[in-house]
PDB file of C-alpha atoms in Angstrom:
ATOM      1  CA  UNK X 255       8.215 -20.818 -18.787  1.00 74.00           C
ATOM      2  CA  UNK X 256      11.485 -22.333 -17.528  1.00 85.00           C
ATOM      3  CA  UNK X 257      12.152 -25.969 -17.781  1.00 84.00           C
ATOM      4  CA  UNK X 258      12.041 -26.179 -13.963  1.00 79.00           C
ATOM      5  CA  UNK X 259       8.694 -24.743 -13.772  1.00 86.00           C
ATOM      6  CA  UNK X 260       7.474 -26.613 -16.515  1.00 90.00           C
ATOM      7  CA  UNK X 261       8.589 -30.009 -14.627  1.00 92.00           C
ATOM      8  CA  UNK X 262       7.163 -28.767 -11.473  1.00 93.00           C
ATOM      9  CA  UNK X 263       3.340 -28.470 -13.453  1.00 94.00           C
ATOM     10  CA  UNK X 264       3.657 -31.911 -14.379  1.00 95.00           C
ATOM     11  CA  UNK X 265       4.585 -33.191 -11.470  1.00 96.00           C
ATOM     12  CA  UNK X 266       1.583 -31.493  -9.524  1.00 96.00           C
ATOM     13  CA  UNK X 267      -1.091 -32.693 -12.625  1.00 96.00           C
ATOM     14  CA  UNK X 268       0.676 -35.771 -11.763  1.00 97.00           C
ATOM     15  CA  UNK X 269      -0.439 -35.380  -8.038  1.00 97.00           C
ATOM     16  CA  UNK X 270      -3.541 -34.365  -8.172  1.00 97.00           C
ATOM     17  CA  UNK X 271      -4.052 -37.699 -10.723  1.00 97.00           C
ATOM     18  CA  UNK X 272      -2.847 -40.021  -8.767  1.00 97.00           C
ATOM     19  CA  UNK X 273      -4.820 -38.137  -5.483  1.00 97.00           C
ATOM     20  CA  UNK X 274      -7.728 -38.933  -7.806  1.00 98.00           C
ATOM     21  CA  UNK X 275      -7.144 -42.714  -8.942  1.00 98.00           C
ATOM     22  CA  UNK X 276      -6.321 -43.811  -5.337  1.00 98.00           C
ATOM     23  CA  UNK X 277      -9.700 -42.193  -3.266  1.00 97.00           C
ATOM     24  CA  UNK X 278     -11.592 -43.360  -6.200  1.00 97.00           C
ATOM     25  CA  UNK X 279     -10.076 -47.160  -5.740  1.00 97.00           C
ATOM     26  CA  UNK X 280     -11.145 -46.267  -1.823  1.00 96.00           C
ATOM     27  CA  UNK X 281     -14.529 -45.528  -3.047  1.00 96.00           C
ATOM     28  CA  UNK X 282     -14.684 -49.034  -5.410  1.00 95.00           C
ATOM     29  CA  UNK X 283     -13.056 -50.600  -2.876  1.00 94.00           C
ATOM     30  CA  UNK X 284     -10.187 -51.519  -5.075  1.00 96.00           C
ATOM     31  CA  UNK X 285      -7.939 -53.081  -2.358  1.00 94.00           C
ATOM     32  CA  UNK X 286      -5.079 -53.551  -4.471  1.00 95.00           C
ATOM     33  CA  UNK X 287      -4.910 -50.364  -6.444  1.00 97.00           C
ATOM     34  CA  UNK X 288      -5.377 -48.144  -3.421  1.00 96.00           C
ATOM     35  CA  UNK X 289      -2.684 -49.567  -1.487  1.00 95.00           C
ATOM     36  CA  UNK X 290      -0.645 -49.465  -3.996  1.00 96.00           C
ATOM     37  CA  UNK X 291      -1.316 -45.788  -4.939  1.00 96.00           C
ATOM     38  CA  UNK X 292      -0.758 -44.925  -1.519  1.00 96.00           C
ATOM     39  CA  UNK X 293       3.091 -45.146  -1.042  1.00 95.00           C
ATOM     40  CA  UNK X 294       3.057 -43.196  -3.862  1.00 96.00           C
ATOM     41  CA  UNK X 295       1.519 -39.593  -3.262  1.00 97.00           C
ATOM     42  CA  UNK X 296       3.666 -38.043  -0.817  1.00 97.00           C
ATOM     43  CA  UNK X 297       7.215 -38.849  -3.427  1.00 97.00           C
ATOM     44  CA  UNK X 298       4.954 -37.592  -6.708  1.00 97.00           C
ATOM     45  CA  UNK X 299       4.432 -34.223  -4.179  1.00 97.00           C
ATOM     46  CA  UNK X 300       7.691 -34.234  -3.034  1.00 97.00           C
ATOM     47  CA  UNK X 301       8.943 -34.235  -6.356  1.00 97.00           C
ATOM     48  CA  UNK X 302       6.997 -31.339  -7.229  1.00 97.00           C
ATOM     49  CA  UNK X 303       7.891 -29.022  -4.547  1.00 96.00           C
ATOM     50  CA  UNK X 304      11.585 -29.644  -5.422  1.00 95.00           C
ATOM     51  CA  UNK X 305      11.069 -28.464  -9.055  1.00 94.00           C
ATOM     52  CA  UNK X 306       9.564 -25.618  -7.907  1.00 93.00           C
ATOM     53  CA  UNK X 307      12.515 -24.829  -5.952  1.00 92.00           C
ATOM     54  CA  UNK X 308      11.554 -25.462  -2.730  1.00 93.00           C
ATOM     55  CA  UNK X 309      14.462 -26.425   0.632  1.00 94.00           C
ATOM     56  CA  UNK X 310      15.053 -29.955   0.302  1.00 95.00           C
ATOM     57  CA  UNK X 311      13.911 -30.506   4.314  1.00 97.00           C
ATOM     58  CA  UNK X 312      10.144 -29.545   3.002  1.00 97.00           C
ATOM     59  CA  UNK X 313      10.776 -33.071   0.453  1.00 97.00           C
ATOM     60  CA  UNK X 314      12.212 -34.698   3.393  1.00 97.00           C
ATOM     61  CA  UNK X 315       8.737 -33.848   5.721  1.00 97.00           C
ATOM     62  CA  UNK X 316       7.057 -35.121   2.426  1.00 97.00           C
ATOM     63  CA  UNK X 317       9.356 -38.601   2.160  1.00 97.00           C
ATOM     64  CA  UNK X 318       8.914 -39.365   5.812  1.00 97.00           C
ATOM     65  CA  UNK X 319       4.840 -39.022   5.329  1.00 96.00           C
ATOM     66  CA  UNK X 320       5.351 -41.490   2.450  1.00 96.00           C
ATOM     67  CA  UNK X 321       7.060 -44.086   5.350  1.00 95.00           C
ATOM     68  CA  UNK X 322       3.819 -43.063   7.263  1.00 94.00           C
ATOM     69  CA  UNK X 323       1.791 -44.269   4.701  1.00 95.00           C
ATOM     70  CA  UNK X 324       3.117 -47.468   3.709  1.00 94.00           C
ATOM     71  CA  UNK X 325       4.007 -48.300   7.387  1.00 93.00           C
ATOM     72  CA  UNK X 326       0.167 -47.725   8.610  1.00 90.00           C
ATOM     73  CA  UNK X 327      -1.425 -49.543   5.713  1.00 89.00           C
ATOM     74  CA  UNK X 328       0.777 -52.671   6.762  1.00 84.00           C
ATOM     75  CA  UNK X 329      -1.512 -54.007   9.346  1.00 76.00           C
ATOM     76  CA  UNK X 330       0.863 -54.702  11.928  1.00 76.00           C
ATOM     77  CA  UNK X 331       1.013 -53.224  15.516  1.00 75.00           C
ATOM     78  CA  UNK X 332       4.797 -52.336  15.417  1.00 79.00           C
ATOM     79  CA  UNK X 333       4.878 -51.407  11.781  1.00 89.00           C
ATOM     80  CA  UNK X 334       1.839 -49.158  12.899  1.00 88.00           C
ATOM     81  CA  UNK X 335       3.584 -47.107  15.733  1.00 91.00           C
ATOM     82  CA  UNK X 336       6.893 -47.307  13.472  1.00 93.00           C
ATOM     83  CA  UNK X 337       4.922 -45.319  11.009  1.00 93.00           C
ATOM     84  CA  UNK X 338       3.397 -43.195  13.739  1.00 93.00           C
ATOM     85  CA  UNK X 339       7.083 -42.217  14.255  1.00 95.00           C
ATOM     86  CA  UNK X 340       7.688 -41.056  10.809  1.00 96.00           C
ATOM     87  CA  UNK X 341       4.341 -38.621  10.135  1.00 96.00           C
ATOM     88  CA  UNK X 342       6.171 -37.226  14.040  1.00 96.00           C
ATOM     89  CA  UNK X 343       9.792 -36.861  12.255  1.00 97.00           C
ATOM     90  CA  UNK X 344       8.232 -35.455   9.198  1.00 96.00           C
ATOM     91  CA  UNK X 345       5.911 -32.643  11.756  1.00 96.00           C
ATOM     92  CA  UNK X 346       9.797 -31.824  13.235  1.00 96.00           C
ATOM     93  CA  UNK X 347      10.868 -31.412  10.061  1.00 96.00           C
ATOM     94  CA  UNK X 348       7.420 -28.892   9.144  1.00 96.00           C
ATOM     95  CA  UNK X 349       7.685 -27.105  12.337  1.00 93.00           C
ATOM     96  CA  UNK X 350      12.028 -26.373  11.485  1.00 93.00           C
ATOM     97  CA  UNK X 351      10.987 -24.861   8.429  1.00 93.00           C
ATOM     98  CA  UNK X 352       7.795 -22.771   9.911  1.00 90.00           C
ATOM     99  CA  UNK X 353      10.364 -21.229  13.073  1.00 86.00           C
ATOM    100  CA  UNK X 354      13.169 -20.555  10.428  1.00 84.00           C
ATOM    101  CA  UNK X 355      10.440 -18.361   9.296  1.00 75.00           C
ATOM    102  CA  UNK X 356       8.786 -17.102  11.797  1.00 64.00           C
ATOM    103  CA  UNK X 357       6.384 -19.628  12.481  1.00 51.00           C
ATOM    104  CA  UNK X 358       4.669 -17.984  15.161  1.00 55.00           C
ATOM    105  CA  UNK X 359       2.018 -15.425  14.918  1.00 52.00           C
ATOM    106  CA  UNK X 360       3.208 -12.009  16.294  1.00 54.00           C
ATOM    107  CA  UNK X 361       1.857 -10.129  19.490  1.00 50.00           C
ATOM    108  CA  UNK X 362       1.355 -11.848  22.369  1.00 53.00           C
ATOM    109  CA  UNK X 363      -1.863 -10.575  22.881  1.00 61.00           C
ATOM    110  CA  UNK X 364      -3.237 -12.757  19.923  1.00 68.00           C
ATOM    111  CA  UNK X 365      -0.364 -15.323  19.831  1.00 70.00           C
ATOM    112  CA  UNK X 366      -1.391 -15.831  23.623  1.00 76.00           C
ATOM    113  CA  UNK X 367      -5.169 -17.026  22.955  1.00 79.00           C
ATOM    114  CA  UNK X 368      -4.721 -18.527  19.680  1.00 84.00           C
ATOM    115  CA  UNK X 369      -2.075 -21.325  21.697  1.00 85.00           C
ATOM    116  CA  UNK X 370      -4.609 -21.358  24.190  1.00 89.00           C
ATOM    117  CA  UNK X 371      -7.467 -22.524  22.104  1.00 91.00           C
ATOM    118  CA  UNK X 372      -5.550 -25.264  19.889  1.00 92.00           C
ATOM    119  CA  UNK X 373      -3.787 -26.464  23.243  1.00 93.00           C
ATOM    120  CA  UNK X 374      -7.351 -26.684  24.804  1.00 95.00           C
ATOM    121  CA  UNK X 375      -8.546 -28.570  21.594  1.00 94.00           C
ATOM    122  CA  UNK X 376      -5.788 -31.024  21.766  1.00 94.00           C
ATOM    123  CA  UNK X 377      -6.468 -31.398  25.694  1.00 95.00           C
ATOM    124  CA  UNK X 378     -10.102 -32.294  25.112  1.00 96.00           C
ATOM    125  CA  UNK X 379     -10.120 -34.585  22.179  1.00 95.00           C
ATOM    126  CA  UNK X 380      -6.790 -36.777  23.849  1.00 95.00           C
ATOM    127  CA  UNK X 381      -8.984 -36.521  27.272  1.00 96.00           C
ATOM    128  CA  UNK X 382     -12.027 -38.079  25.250  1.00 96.00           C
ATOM    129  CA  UNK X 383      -9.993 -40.888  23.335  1.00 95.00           C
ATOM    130  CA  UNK X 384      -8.280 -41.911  26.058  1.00 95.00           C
ATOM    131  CA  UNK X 385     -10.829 -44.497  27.775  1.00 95.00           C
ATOM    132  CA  UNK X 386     -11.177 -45.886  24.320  1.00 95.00           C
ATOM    133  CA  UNK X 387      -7.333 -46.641  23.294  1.00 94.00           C
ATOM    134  CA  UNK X 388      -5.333 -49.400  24.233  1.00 92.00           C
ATOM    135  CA  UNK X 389      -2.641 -48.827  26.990  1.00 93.00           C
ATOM    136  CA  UNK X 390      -0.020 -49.140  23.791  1.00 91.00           C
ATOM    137  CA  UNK X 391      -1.559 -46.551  22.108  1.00 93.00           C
ATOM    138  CA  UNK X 392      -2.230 -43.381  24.502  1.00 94.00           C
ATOM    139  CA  UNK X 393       0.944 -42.476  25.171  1.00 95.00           C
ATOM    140  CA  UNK X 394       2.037 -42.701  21.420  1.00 94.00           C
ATOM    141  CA  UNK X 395      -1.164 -40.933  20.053  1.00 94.00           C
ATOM    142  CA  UNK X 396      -0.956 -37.751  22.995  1.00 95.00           C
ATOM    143  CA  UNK X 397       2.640 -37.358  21.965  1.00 95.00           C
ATOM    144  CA  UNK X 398       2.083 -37.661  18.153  1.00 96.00           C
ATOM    145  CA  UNK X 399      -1.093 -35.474  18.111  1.00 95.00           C
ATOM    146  CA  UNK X 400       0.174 -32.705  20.664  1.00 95.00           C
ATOM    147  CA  UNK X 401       3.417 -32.589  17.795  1.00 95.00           C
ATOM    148  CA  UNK X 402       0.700 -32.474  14.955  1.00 95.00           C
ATOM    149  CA  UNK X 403      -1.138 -29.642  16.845  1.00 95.00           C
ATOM    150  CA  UNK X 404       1.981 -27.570  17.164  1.00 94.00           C
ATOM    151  CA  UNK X 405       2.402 -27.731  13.398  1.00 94.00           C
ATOM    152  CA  UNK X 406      -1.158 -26.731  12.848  1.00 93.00           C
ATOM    153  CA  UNK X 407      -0.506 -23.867  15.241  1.00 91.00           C
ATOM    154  CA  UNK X 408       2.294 -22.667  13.783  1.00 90.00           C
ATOM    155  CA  UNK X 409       0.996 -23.192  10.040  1.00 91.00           C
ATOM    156  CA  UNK X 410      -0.895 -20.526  11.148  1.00 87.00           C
ATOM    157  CA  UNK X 411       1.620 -17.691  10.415  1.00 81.00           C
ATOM    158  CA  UNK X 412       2.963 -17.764   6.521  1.00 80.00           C
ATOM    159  CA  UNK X 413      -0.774 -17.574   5.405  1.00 81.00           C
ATOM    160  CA  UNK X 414      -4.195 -19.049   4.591  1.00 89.00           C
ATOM    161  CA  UNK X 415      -3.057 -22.038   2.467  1.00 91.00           C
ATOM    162  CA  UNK X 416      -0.766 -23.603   5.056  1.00 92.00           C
ATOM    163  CA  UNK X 417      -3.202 -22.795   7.826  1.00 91.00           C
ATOM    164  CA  UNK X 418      -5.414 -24.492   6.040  1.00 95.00           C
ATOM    165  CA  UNK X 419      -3.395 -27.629   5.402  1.00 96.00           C
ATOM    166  CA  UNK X 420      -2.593 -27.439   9.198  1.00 94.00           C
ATOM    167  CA  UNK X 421      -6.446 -27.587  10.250  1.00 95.00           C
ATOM    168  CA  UNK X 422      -6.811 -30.398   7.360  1.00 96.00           C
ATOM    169  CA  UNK X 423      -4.067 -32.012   9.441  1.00 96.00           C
ATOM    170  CA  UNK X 424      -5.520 -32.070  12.110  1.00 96.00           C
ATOM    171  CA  UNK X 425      -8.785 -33.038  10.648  1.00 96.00           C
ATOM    172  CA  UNK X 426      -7.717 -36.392   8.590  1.00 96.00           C
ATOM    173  CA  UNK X 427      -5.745 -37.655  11.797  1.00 94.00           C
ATOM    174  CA  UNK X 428      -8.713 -36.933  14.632  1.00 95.00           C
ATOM    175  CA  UNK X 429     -10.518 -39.434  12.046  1.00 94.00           C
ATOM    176  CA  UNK X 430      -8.500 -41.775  12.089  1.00 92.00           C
ATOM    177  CA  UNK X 431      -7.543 -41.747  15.904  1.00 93.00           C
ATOM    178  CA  UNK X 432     -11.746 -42.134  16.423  1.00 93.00           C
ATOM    179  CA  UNK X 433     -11.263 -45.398  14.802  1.00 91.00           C
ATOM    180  CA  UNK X 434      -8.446 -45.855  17.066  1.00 90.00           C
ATOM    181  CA  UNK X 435     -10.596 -45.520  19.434  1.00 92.00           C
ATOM    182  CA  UNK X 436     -13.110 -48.256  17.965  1.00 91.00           C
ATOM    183  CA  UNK X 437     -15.645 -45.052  17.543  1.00 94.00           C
ATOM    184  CA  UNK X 438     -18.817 -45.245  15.008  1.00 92.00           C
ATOM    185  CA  UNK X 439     -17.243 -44.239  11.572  1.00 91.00           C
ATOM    186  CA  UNK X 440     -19.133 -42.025   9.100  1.00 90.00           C
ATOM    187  CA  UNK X 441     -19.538 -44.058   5.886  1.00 92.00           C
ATOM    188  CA  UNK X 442     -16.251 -44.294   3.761  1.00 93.00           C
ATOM    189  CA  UNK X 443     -14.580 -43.456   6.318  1.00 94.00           C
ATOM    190  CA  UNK X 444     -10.831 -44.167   5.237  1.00 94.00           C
ATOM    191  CA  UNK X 445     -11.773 -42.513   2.266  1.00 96.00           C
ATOM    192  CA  UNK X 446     -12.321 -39.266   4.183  1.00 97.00           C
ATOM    193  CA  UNK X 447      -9.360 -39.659   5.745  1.00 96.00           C
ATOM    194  CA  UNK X 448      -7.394 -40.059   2.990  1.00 97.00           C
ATOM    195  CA  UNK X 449      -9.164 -36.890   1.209  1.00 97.00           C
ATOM    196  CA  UNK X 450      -8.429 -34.622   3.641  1.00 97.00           C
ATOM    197  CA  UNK X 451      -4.795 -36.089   4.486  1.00 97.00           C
ATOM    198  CA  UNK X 452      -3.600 -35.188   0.286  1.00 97.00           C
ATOM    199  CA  UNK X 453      -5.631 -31.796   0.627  1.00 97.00           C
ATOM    200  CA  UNK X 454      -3.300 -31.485   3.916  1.00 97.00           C
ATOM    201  CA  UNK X 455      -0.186 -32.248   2.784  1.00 97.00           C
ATOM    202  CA  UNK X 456      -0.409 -30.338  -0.176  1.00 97.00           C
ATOM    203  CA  UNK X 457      -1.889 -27.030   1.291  1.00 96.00           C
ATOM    204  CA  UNK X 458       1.034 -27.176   3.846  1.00 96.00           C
ATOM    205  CA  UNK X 459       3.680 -28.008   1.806  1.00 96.00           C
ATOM    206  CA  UNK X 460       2.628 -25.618  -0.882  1.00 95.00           C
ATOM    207  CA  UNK X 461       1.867 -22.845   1.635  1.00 93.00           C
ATOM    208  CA  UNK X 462       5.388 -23.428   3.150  1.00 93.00           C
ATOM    209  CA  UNK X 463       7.173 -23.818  -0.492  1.00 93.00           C
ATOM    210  CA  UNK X 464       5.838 -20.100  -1.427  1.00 91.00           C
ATOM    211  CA  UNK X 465       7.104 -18.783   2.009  1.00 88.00           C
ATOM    212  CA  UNK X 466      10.450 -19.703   1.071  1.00 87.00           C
ATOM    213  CA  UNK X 467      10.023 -18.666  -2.889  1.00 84.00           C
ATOM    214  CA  UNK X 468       8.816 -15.139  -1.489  1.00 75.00           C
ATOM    215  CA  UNK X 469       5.815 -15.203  -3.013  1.00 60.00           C
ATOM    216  CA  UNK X 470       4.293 -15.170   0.818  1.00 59.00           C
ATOM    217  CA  UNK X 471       5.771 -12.747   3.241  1.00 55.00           C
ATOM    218  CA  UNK X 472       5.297 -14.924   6.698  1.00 53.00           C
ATOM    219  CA  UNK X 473       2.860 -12.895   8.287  1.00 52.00           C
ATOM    220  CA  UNK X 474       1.661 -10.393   5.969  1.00 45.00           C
ATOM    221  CA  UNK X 475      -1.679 -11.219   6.031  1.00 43.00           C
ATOM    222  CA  UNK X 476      -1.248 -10.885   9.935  1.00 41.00           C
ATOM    223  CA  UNK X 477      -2.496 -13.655  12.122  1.00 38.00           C
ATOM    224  CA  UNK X 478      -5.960 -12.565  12.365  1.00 37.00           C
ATOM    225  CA  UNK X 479      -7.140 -12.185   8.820  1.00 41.00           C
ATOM    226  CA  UNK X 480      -4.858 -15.397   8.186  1.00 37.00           C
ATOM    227  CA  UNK X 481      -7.236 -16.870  10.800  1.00 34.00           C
ATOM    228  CA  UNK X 482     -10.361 -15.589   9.765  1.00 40.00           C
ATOM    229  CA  UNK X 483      -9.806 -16.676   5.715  1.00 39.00           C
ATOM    230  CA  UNK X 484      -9.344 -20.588   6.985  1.00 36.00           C
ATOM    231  CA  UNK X 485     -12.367 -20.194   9.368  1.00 36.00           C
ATOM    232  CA  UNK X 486     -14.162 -18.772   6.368  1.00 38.00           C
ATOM    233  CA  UNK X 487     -12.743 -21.499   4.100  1.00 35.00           C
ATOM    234  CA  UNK X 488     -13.756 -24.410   6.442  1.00 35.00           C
ATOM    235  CA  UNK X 489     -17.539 -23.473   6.903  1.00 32.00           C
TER     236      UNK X 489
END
């Protein structure tokens, strides 16, 4: 094992740690020690997928989460749509590295109804929260999740693990725009969303990273099956 790959281990044990100490604070309600385990996921991930020789734009997607994070946790209105602004950079910054490639799935006759459906899902959920948000916030949270559906879309092509993360995505943020939204939460709830946010960004990022280390040929799988393993994974 190279020295590279050995630092890239660590770094992921040191991930999936540090994933573990901060929902458990969530759970204990440990104010202090989750928000101060928060800032520091996304870097500890970004840090791995560099060792392991992934493009520096995939660390960059990862960085600009970490701004998400700390921003949102702040409390503040404009420190909260500031941070909405960097998860949207770091989804450009995804969605570069899906086209570049091939992001898409192939064949427009599957391409064609798969964009239909997750364009259709964004539609109906944004048409649902809408009464609920504040005039501030519906503009910012169509934009931001209609950029966050696109990634989950094209996640879709380089394989199961990245269309995964792209569903978990979407998944962690409709939870948190429901409370948005001033919906009932389930129990826990910003520990859910914090669960499936670090399976997210690690499913994606990892997914991407093995696209462009060849160990996933975008597409391979084909659409379809790539579809039908995440749909098989999520029930």
């Amino acid at each position: 094992m190279t020295t590279a790959a050995r630092a890239a281990r660590v770094l992921l044990g040191a991930f999936a740690a540090l994933a573990l100490v901060h929902l458990g604070a969530l759970l204990a309600e440990a104010t202090t020690l989750a928000h101060l385990t928060k800032p520091a996921l996304m870097p500890v991930l970004a840090a791995y997928v560099l060792a392991a020789g992934a493009p520096r734009l995939l660390a960059v997607a990862l960085l600009l989460g970490c701004g998400g994070d700390t921003l949102l946790q702040t409390g503040d209105d404009g420190l909260f749509l500031a941070g909405m602004g960097s998860f949207a950079a770091g989804h450009l910054c995804y969605l570069v590295l899906l086209v570049r490639r091939g992001a898409f799935p192939g064949g427009l006759r599957l391409a064609g109804p798969l964009a239909a459906c997750y364009a259709a899902a964004w539609l109906g959920f944004v048409a649902l929260l809408w009464p609920d948000l504040t005039a501030d916030l519906r503009l910012p949270v169509a934009a931001y999740s209609l950029l966050l559906t696109a990634t989950a879309f094209a996640a879709l092509r380089p394989g199961p693990r990245a269309a995964l993360g792209g569903l978990l995505f979407l998944l962690s943020d409709a939870l948190l725009a429901t409370g948005l939204a001033h919906w009932q939460q389930p129990p826990a709830a910003q520990f859910w969303v914090m669960l499936t946010y670090t399976a997210a960004q690690y499913a994606l990022a990892d997914g991407v990273r093995r696209v462009y280390a060849g160990r996933e040929r975008p597409g391979a799988a084909g659409p379809a099956r790539a579809y039908g393993e995440v749909r098989r994974t999520t029930v």
